[in-house]
PDB file of C-alpha atoms in Angstrom:
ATOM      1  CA  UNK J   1      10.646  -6.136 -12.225  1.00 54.00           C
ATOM      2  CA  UNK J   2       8.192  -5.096 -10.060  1.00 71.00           C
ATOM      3  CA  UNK J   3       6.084  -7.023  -7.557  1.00 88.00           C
ATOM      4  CA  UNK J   4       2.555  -7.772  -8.564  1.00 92.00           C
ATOM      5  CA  UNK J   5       1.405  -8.108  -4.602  1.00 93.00           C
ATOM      6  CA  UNK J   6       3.072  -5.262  -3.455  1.00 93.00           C
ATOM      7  CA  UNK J   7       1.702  -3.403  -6.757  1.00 92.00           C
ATOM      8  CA  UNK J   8      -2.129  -5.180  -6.120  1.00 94.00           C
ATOM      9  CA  UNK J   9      -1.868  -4.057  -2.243  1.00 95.00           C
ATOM     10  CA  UNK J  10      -0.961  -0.106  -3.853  1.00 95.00           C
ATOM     11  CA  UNK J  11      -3.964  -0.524  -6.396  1.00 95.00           C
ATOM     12  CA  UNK J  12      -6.226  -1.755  -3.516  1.00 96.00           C
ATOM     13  CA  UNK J  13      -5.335   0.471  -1.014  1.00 97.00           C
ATOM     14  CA  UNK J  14      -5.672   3.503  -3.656  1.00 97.00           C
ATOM     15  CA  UNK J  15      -8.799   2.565  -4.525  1.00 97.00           C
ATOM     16  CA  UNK J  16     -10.398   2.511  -0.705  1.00 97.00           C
ATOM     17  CA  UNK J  17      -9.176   5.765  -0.627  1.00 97.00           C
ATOM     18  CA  UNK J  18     -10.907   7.066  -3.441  1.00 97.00           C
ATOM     19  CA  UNK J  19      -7.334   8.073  -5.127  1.00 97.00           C
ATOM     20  CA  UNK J  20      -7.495   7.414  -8.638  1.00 95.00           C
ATOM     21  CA  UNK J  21      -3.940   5.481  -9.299  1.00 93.00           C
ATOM     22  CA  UNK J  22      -3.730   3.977 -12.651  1.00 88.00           C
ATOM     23  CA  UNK J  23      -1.162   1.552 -14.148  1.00 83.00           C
ATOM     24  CA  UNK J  24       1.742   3.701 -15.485  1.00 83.00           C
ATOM     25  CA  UNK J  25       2.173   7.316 -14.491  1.00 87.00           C
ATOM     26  CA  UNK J  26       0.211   8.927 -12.316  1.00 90.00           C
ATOM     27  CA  UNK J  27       2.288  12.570 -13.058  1.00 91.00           C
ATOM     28  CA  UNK J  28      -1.323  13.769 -11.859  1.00 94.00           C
ATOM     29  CA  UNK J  29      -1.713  12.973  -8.152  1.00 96.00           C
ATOM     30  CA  UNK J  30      -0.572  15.291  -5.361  1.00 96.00           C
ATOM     31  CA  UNK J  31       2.355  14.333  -3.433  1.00 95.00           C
ATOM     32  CA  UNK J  32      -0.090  14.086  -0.202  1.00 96.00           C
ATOM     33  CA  UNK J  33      -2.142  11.437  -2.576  1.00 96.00           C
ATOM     34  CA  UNK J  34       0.658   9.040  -3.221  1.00 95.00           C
ATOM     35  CA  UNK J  35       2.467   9.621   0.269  1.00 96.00           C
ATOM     36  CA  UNK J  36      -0.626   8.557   1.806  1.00 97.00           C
ATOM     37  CA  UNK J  37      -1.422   5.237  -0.345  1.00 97.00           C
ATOM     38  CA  UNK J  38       2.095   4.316   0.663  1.00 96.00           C
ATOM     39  CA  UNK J  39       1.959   5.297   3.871  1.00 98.00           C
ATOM     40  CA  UNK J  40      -0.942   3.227   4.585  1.00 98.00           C
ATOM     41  CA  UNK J  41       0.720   0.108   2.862  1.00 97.00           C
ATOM     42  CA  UNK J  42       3.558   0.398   5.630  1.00 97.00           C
ATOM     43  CA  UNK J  43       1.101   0.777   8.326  1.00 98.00           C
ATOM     44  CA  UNK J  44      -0.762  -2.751   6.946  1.00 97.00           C
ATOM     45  CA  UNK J  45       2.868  -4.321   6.141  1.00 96.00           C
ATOM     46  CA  UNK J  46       4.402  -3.560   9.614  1.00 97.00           C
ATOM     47  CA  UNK J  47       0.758  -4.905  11.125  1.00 96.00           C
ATOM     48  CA  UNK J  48       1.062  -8.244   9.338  1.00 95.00           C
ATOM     49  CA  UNK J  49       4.355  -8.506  10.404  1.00 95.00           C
ATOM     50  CA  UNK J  50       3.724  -7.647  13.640  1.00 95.00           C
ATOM     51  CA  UNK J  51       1.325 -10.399  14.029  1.00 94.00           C
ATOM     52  CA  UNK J  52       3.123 -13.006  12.311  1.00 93.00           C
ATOM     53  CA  UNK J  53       5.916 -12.525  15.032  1.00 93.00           C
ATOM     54  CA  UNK J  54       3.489 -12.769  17.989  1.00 91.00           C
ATOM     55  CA  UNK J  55       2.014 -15.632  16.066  1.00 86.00           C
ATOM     56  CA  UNK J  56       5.748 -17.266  16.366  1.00 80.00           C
ATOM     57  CA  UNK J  57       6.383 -17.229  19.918  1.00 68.00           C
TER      58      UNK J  57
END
């Protein structure tokens, strides 16, 4: 089961960078291609995270 806002963030995120992800496989995409689009989700994930703690104290 996967998540559909982790999966919306991926199809978002893809699509800013002009990487064409599509539902399903995606045996077509250079390792760079996909190491970046997840990449960049970590980056935004550890962000919001990051400011949800400093919103906390």
């Amino acid at each position: 089961m996967k998540n559909k806002g982790l999966e919306n963030m991926k199809q978002e995120i893809a699509a800013e960078l002009g990487i064409p992800l599509k539902a399903g496989d995606n045996g077509n995409l250079t390792a760079r291609q996909v190491g970046t689009v997840g990449g960049e989700m970590v980056r935004r994930m550890i962000k919001a995270q990051a400011e949800q703690m400093r919103g906390q104290q």
